[in-house]
Short mmCIF file of C-alpha atoms in Angstrom, two decimals:
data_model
loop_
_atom_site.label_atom_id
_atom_site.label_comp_id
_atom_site.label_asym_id
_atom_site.label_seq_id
_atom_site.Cartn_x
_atom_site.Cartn_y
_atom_site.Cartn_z
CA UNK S 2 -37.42 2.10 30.80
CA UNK S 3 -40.17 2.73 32.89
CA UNK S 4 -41.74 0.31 35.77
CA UNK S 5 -45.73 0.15 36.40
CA UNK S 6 -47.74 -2.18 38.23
CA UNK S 7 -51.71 -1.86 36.91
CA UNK S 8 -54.91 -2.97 37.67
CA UNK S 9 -54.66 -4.94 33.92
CA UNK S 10 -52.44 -6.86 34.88
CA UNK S 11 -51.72 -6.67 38.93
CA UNK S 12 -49.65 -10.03 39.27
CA UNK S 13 -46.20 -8.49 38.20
CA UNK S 14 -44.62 -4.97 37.22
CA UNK S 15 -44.78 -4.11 33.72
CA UNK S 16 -41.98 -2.84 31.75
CA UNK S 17 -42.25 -0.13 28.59
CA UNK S 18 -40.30 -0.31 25.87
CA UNK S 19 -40.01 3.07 24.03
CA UNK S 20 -38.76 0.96 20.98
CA UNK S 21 -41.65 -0.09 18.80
CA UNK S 22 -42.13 -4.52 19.37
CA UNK S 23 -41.26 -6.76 16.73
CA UNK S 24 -43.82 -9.93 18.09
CA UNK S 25 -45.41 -11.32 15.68
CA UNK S 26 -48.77 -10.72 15.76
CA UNK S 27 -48.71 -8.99 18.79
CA UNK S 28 -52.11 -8.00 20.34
CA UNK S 29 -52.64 -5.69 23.39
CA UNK S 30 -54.34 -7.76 26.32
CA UNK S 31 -56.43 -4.81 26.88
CA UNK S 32 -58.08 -3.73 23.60
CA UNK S 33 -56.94 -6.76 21.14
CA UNK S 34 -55.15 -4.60 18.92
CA UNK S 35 -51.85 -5.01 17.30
CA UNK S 36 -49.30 -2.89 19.47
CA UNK S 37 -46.65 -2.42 16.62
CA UNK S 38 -45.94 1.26 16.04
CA UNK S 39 -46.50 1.78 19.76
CA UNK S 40 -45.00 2.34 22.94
CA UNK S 41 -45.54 -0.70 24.69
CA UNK S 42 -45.63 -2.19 27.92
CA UNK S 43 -44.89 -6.27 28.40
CA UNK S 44 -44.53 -7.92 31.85
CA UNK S 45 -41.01 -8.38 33.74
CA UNK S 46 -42.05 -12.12 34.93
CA UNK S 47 -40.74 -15.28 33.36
CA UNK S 48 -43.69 -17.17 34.14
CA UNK S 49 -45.09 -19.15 30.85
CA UNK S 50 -48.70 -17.48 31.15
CA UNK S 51 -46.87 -14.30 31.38
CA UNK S 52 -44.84 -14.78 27.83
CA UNK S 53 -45.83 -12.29 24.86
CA UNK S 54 -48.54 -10.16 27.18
CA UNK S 55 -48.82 -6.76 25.75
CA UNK S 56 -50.50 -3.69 26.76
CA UNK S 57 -50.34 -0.41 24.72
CA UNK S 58 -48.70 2.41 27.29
CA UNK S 59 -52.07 4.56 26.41
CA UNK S 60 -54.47 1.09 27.62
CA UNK S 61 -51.83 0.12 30.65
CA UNK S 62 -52.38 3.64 31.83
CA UNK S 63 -56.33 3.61 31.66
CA UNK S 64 -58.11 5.02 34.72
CA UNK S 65 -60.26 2.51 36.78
CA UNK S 66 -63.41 5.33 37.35
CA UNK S 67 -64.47 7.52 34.68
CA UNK S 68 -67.67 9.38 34.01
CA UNK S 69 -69.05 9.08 30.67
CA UNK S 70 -71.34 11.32 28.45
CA UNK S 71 -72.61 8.22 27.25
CA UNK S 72 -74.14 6.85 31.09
CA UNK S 73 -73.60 10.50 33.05
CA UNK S 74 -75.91 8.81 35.96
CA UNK S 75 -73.15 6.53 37.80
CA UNK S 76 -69.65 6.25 37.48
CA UNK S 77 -68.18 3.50 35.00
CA UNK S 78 -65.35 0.94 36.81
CA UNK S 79 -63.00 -0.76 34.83
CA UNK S 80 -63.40 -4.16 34.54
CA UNK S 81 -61.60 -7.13 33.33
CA UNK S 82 -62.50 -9.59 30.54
CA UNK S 83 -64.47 -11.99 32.92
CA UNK S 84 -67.16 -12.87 31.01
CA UNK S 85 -68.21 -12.00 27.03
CA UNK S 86 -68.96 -8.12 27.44
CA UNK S 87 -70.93 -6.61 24.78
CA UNK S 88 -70.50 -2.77 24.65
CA UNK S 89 -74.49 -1.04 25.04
CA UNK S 90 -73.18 1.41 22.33
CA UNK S 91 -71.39 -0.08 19.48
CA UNK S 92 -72.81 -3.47 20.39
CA UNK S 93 -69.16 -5.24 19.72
CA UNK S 94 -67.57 -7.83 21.88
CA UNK S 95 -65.49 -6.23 24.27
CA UNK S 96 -62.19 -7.67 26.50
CA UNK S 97 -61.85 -4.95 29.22
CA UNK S 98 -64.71 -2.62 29.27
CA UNK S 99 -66.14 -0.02 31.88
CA UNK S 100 -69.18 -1.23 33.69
CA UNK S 101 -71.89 0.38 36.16
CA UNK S 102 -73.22 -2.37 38.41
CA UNK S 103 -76.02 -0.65 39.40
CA UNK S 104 -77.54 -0.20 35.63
CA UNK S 105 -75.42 -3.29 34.46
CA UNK S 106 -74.44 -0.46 31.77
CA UNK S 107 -71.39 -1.94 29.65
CA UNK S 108 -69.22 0.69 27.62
CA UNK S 109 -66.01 -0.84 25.61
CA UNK S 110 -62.73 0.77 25.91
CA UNK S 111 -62.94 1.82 22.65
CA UNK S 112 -66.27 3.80 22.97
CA UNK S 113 -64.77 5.66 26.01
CA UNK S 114 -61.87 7.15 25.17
CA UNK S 115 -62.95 7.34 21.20
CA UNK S 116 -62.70 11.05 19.16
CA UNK S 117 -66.27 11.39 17.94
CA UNK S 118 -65.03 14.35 15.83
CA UNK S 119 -61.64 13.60 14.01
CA UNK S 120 -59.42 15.80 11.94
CA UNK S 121 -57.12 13.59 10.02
CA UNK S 122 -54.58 14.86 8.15
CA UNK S 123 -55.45 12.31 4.94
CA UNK S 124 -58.73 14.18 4.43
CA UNK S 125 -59.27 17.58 4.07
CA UNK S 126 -63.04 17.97 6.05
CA UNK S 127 -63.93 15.93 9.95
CA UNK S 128 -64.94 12.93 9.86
CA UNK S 129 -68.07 12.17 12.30
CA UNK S 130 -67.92 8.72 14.28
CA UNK S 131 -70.53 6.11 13.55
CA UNK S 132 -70.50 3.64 16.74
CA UNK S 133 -72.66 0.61 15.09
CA UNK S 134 -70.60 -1.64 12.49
CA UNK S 135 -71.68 -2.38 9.31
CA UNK S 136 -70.30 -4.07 6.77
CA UNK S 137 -69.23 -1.57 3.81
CA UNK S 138 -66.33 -0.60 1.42
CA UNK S 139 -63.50 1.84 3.23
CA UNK S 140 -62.22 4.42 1.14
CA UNK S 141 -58.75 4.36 2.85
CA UNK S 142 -57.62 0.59 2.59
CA UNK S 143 -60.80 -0.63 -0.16
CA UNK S 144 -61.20 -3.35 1.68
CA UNK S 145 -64.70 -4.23 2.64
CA UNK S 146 -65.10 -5.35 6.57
CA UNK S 147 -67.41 -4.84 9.53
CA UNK S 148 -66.39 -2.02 12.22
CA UNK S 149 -67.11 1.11 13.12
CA UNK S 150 -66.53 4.34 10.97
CA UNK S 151 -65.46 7.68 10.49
CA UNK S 152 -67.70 9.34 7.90
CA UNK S 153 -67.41 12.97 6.10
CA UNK S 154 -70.98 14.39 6.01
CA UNK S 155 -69.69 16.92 3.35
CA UNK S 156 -68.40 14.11 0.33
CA UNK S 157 -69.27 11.13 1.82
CA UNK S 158 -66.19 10.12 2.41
CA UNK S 159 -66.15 7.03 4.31
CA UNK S 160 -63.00 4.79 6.43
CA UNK S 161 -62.85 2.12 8.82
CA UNK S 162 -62.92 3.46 12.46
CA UNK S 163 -59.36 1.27 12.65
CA UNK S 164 -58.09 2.78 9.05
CA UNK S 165 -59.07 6.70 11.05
CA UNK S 166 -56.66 5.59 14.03
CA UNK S 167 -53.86 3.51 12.28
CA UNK S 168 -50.49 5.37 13.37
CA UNK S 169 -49.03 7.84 11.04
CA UNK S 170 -45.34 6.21 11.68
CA UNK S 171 -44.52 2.55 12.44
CA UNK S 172 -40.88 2.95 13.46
CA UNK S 173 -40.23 -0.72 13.24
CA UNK S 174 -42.41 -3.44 11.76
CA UNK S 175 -41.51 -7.34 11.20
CA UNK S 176 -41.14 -6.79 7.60
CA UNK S 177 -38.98 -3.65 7.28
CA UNK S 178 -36.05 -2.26 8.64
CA UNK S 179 -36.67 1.22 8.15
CA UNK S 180 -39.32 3.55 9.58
CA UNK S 181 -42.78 3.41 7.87
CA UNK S 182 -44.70 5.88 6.84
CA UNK S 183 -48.72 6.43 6.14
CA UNK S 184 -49.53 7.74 2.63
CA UNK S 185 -53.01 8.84 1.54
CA UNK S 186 -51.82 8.04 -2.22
CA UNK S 187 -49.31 6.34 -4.35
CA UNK S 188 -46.79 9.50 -4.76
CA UNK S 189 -46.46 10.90 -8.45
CA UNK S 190 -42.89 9.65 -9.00
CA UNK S 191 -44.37 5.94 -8.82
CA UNK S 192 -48.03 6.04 -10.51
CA UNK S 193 -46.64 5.34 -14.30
CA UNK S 194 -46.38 1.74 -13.45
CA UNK S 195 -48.48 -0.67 -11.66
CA UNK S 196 -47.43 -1.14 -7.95
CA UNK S 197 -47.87 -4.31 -5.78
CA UNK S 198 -47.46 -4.34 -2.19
CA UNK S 199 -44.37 -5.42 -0.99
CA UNK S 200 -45.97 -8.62 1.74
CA UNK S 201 -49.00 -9.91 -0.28
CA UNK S 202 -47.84 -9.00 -3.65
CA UNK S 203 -51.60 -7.60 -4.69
CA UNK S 204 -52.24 -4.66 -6.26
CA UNK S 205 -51.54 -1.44 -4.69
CA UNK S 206 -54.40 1.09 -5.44
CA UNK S 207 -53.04 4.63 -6.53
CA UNK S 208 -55.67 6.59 -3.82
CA UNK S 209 -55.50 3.97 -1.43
CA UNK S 210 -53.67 4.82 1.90
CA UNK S 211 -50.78 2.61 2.30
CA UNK S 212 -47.35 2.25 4.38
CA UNK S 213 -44.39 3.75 2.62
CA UNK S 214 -40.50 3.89 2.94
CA UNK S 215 -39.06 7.38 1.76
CA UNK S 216 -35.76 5.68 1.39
CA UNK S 217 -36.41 2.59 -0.42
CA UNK S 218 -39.93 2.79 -2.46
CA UNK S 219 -41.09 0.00 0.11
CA UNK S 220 -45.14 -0.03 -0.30
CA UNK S 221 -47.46 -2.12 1.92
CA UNK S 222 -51.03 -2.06 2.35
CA UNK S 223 -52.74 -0.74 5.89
CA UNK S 224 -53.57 -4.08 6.71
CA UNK S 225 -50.56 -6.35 5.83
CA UNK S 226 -48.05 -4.03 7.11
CA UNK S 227 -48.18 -6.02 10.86
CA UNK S 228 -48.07 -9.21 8.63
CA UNK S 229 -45.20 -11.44 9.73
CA UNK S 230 -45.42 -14.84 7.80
CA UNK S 231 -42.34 -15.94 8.55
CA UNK S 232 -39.65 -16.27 11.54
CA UNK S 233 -37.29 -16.24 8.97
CA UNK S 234 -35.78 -12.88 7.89
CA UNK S 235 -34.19 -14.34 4.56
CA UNK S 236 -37.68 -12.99 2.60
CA UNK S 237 -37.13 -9.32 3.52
CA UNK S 238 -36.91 -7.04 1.09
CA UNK S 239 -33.36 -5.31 0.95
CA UNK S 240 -33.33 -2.46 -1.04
CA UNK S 241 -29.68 -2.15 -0.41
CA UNK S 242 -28.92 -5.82 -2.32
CA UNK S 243 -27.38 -4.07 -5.49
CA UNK S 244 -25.03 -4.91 -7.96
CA UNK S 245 -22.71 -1.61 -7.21
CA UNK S 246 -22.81 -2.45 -3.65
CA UNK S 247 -19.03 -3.72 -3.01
CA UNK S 248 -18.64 -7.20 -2.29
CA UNK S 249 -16.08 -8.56 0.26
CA UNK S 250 -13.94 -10.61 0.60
CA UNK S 251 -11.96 -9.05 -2.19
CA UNK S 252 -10.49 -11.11 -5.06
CA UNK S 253 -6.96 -10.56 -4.96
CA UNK S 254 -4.33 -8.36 -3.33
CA UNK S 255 -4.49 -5.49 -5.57
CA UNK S 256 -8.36 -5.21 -4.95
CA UNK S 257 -7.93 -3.09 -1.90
CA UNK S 258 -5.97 -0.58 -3.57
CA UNK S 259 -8.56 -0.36 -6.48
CA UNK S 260 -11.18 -0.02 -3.67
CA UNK S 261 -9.30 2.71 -2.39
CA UNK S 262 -9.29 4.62 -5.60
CA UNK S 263 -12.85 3.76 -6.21
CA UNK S 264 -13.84 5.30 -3.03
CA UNK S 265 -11.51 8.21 -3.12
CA UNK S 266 -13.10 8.86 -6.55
CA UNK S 267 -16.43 8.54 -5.85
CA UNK S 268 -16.70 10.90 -2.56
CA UNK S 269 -15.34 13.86 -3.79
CA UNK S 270 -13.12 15.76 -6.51
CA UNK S 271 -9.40 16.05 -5.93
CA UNK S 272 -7.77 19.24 -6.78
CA UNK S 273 -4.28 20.94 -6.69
CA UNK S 274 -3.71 23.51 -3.86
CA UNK S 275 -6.21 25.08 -1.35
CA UNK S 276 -9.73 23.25 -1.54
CA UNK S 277 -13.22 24.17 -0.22
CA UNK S 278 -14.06 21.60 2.36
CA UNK S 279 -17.53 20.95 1.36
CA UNK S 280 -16.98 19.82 -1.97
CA UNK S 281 -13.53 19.33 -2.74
CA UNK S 282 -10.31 17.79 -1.31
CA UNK S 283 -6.94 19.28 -1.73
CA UNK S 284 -3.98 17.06 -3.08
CA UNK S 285 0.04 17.64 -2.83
CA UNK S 286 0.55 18.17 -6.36
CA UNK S 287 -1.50 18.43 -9.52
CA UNK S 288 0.87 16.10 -11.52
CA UNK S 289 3.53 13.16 -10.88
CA UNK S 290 6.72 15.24 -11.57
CA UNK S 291 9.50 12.83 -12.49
CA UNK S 292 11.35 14.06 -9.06
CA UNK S 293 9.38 15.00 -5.96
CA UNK S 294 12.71 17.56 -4.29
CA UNK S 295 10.70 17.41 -0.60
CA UNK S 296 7.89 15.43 0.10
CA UNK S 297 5.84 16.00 2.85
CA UNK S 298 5.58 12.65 3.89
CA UNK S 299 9.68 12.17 3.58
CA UNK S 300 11.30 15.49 3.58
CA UNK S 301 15.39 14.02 4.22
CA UNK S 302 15.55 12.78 0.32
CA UNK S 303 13.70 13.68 -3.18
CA UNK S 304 11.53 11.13 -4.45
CA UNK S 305 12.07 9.72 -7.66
CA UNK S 306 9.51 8.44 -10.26
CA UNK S 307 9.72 5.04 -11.03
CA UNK S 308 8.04 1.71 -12.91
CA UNK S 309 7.35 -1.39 -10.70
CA UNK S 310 8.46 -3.73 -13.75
CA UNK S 311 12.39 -2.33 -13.93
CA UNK S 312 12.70 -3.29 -10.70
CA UNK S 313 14.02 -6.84 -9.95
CA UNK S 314 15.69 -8.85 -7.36
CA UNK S 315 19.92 -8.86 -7.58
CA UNK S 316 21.61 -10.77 -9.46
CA UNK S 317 22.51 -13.60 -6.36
CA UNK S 318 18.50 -14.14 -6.55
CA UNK S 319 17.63 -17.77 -7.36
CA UNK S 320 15.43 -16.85 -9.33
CA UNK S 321 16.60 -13.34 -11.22
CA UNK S 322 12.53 -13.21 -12.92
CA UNK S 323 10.88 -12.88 -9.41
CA UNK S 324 9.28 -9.51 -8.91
CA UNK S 325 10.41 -8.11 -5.23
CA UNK S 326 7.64 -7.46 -3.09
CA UNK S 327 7.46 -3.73 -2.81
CA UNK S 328 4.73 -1.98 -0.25
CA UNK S 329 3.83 1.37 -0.07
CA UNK S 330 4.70 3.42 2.65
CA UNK S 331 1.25 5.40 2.68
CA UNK S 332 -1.86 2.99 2.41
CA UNK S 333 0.61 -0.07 3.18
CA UNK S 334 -0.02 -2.04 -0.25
CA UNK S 335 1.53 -3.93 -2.39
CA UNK S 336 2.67 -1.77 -5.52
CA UNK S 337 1.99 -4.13 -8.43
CA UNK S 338 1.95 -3.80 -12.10
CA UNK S 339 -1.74 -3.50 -12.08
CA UNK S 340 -0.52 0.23 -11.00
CA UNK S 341 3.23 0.35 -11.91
CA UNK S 342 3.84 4.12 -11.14
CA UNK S 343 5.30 4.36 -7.87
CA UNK S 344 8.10 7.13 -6.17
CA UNK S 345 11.23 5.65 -4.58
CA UNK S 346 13.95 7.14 -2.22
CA UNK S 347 16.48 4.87 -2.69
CA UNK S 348 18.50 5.83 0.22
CA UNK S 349 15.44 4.68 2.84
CA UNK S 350 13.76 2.31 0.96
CA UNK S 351 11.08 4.18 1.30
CA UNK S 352 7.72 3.74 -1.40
CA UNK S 353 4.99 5.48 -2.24
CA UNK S 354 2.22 4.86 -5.00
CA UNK S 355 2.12 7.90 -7.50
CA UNK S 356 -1.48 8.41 -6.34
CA UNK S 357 -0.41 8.09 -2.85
CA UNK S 358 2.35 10.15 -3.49
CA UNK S 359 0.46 12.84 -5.71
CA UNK S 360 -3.11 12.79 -5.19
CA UNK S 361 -4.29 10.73 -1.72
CA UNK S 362 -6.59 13.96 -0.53
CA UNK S 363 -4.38 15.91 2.52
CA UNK S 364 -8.19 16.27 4.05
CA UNK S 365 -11.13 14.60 4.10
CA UNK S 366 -13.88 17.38 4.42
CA UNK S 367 -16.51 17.02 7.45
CA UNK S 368 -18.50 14.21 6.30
CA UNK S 369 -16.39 12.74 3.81
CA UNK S 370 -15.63 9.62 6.48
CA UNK S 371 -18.77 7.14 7.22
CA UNK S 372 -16.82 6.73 10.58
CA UNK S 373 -15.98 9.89 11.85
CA UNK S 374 -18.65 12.11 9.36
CA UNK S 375 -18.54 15.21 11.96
CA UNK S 376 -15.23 17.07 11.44
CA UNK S 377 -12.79 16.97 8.82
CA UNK S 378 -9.42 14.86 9.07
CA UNK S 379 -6.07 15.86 8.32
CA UNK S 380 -3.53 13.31 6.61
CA UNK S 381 -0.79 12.63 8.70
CA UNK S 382 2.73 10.07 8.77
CA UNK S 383 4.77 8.70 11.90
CA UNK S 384 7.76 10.83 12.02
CA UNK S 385 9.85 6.75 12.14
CA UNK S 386 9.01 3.63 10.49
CA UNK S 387 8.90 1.88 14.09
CA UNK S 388 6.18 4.70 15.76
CA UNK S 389 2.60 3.41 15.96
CA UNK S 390 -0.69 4.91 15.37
CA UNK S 391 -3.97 2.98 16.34
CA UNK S 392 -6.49 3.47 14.01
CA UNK S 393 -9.69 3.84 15.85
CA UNK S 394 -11.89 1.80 13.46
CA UNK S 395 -10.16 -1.73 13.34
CA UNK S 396 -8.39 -0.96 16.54
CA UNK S 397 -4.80 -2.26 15.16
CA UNK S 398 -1.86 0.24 14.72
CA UNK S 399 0.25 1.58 11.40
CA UNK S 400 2.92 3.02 10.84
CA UNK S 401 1.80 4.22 6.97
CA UNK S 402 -0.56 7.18 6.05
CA UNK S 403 -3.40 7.63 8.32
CA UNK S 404 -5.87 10.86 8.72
CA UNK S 405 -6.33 12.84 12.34
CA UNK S 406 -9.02 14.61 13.98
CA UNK S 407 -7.95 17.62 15.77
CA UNK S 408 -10.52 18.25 18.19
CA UNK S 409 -11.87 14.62 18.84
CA UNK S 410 -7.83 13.52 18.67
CA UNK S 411 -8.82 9.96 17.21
CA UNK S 412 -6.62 8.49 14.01
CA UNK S 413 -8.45 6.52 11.38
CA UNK S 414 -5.81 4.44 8.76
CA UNK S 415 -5.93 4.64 4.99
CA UNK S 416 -7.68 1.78 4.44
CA UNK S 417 -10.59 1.92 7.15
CA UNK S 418 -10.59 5.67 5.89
CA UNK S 419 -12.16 4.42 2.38
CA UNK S 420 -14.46 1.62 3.51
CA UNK S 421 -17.82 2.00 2.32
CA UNK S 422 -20.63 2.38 4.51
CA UNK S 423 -22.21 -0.38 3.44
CA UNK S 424 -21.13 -3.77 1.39
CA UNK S 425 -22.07 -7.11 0.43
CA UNK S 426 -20.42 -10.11 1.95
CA UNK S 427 -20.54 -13.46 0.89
CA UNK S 428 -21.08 -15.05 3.71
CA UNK S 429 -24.32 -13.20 4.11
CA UNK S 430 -25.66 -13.31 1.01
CA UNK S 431 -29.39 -12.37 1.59
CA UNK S 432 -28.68 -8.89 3.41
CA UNK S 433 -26.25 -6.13 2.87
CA UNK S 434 -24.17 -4.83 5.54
CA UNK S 435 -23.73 -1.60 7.34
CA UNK S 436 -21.13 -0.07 9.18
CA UNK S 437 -21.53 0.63 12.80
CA UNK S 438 -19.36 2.02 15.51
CA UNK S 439 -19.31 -0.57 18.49
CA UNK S 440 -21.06 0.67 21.77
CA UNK S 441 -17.77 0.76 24.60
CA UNK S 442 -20.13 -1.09 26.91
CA UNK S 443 -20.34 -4.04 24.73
CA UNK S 444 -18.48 -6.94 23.42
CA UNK S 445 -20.14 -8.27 20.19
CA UNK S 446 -18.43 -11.75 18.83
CA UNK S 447 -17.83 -11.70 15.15
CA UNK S 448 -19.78 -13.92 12.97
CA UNK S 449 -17.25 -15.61 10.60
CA UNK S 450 -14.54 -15.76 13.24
CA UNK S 451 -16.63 -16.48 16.63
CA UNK S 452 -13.86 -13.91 18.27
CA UNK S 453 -14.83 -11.47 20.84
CA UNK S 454 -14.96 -7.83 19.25
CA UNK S 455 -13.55 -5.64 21.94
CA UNK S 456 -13.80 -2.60 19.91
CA UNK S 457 -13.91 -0.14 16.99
CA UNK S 458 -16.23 -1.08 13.86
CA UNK S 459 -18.25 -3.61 13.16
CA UNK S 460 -20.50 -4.46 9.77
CA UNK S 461 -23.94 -5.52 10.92
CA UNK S 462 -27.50 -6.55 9.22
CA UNK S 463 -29.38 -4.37 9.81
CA UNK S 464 -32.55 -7.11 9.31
CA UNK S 465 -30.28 -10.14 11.19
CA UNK S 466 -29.67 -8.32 14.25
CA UNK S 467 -27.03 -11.10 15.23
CA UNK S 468 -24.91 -11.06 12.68
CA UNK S 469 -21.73 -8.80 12.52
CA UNK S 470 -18.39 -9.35 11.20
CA UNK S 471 -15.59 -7.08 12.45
CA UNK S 472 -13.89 -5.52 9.74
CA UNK S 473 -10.67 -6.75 9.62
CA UNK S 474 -12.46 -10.24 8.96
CA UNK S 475 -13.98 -8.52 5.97
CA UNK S 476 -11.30 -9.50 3.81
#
């Protein structure tokens, strides 16, 4: 961030913040405008009279001399709002303006450093600048108000002089989490039904220009997009709230496994043999043979094919009924009879599902993993039950089936290897969550457990900056 100390505001150094502000209604001392969608600068001090001051980078930065077409007899000096200025051009009320003492000549900021020819991208001719405000009907919000215009001498088109110089992207804005977008109509995809804007709920007007999100069919008028009713983030829209959206915790013990299949499933098409790494992931066989001879993942003894229900504890067992508890030696889950097909080397003890066994992919192609989206990863074992690997998403170690990246060396275990990017959790009901990789030079505590994360993945809201759960808490 970069330090300044101005003539606006000469008491303390001001600090700019590249990231757009999320104040609500935050105005810049200088001009009165809302700074959202800006670079902005606010002051370093503490002091009360100091809290939520504002300057736009473009007004902080404002020269104190300038000559002016408008009074090209004297130099204009900046001066600051000690009395009610009213601008000699546009006639407004003005907070800082530029003054010549000798003339007692008063020019606004807004009339000095104004574009009295504008090309704007929403209309196809230049709009001409019309200082004095009158009251009249804009054709790029239809709202009617008093201000100053832009006008098109060729069609009469007519806007609002602060419609002509609203900012084509908001990056951030107190009622959306993604970037915003300014629209000159309602896009074709979205004009058979009536559209209401997402903070007032009126009418959206199909050739009005309006505030849009590319990702999420968010629509906002011009005027309410810097609306903020509310502290409370619980009304945001989240377009991400949907019913296919996993929810966690999971129900039972066997829901893990079924997530894993889901999400195997869903990302890409297994296949037998040698597999294109953009579309397709190669398995180890293309069917469950009754006897796998060598396994890659257990070479000493041939697997054998069997069904979880024939096997039961020995006949000293108090209980001869009870199921034993059987884990899988690749994903490290409990092989159930929701999924009874599993292979067996009797000699090791040693278990596999059949779809771990036969069709877990032996790559992930490069993008494939929400973690680690830039290369591919291989599927790997532990050559011994008692070696390690740390996985580097949850940051605790296995000993089962886990996938490798070569060139960034990093290990990512079966389960963390088929999280989805983004869930539901009940314990954050309003918001879904999103996976993000934790910064090394921070130490987030988790929300549900109040532990100190020291590393790997969290799942954040994205609208509730606080809260983050790590992901082993997930379940």
């Amino acid at each position: 961030m970069n330090s300044l100390q101005r003539f606006s505001h000469p008491k303390h150094p001001l600090l700019l913040k590249k990231d757009d502000l999320l104040g609500v209604d935050a105005k810049c001392y200088v001009c009165n405008k809302t700074v959202i969608g800006s670079p902005t600068y606010t002051c370093t001090s503490h002091d009360i009279e100091c809290q939520g001051l504002y300057l736009h980078k473009s007004c902080a930065e404002f020269p104190q001399r300038i000559n002016h077409e408008n009074h090209n007899q004297h130099p204009l000096t900046l001066r600051p709002p000690l009395s009610r200025w009213l601008c000699d051009v546009c006639l407004g009320q003005g907070n800082f303006v530029y003054y010549c003492e000798l003339c007692e000549f008063v020019l606004c900021v807004d009339c000095a450093f104004e574009e009295r020819v504008l090309c704007h991208e929403g209309h196809e001719d230049t709009l001409q600048l019309m200082h004095r405000k009158v009251l009249f009907s804009c054709d790029a919000c239809y709202e009617e108000a008093k201000d100053s215009s832009y006008v098109c001498t060729t069609c009469e088109f007519w806007i609002h002089k602060e419609c002509a110089l609203a900012p084509l992207i908001i990056q951030t804005s107190p009622n959306h989490h993604h970037s915003l977008h300014l629209i000159y109509s309602i896009p074709d995809m979205h004009r058979y039904f009536k559209r209401f804007c997402a903070i007032c709920e009126g009418v959206v007007q199909k050739n009005s220009w309006l505030y849009y999100c590319h990702k999420c069919t968010f629509l906002v008028h011009m005027k309410c997009v810097t609306r903020s009713d509310s502290g409370s983030t619980d009304n945001i829209q989240d377009p991400y709230n949907e019913s296919d959206l996993v929810e966690f915790p999971l129900p039972n013990k066997e829901s893990l496994f079924d997530l894993i299949l889901s999400q195997c499933g869903s990302r890409f098409q297994v296949v037998a043999g040698e597999g294109d790494n953009t579309i397709c992931a190669p398995s180890t066989l293309p069917y469950e043979p009754d006897i796998i001879e060598e396994h890659w993942s257990h070479k000493n003894h041939p697997l054998e094919k069997l069904q979880y229900f024939s096997i039961r504890e020995n006949a000293n067992s108090d209980n001869g009924d009870d199921e034993r508890v059987l884990i899988c030696d690749g994903c490290i889950q409990p092989i159930t009879a929701t999924y009874p097909s599993y292979y067996a080397c009797i000699q090791c003890g040693f278990f596999l599902h059949s779809f771990c066994a036969t069709q877990m992919p032996l790559e992930l192609p490069a993008g494939t993993s929400s973690f680690h989206p830039q290369h591919f990863l291989l599927l790997k074992k532990t050559e011994c039950f008692y070696n390690l690997v740390k996985c580097e998403v949850c940051w605790f170690r296995t000993n089962g089936f886990y996938y490798h990246c070569e060139p960034c060396d990093i290990n990512i275990d079966i389960r963390c290897a088929f999280l989805p990017a983004r869930i539901k959790h009940k314990s954050h009901k309003h918001h879904s969550l999103v996976q993000r990789p934790i910064p090394s030079w921070t130490t987030p505590i988790c929300s549900l457990t109040k532990y100190t994360i020291y590393g790997g993945v969290v799942y954040e809201c994205e609208i509730c900056s606080s809260f983050q759960i790590h992901i082993l808490c997930l379940f």
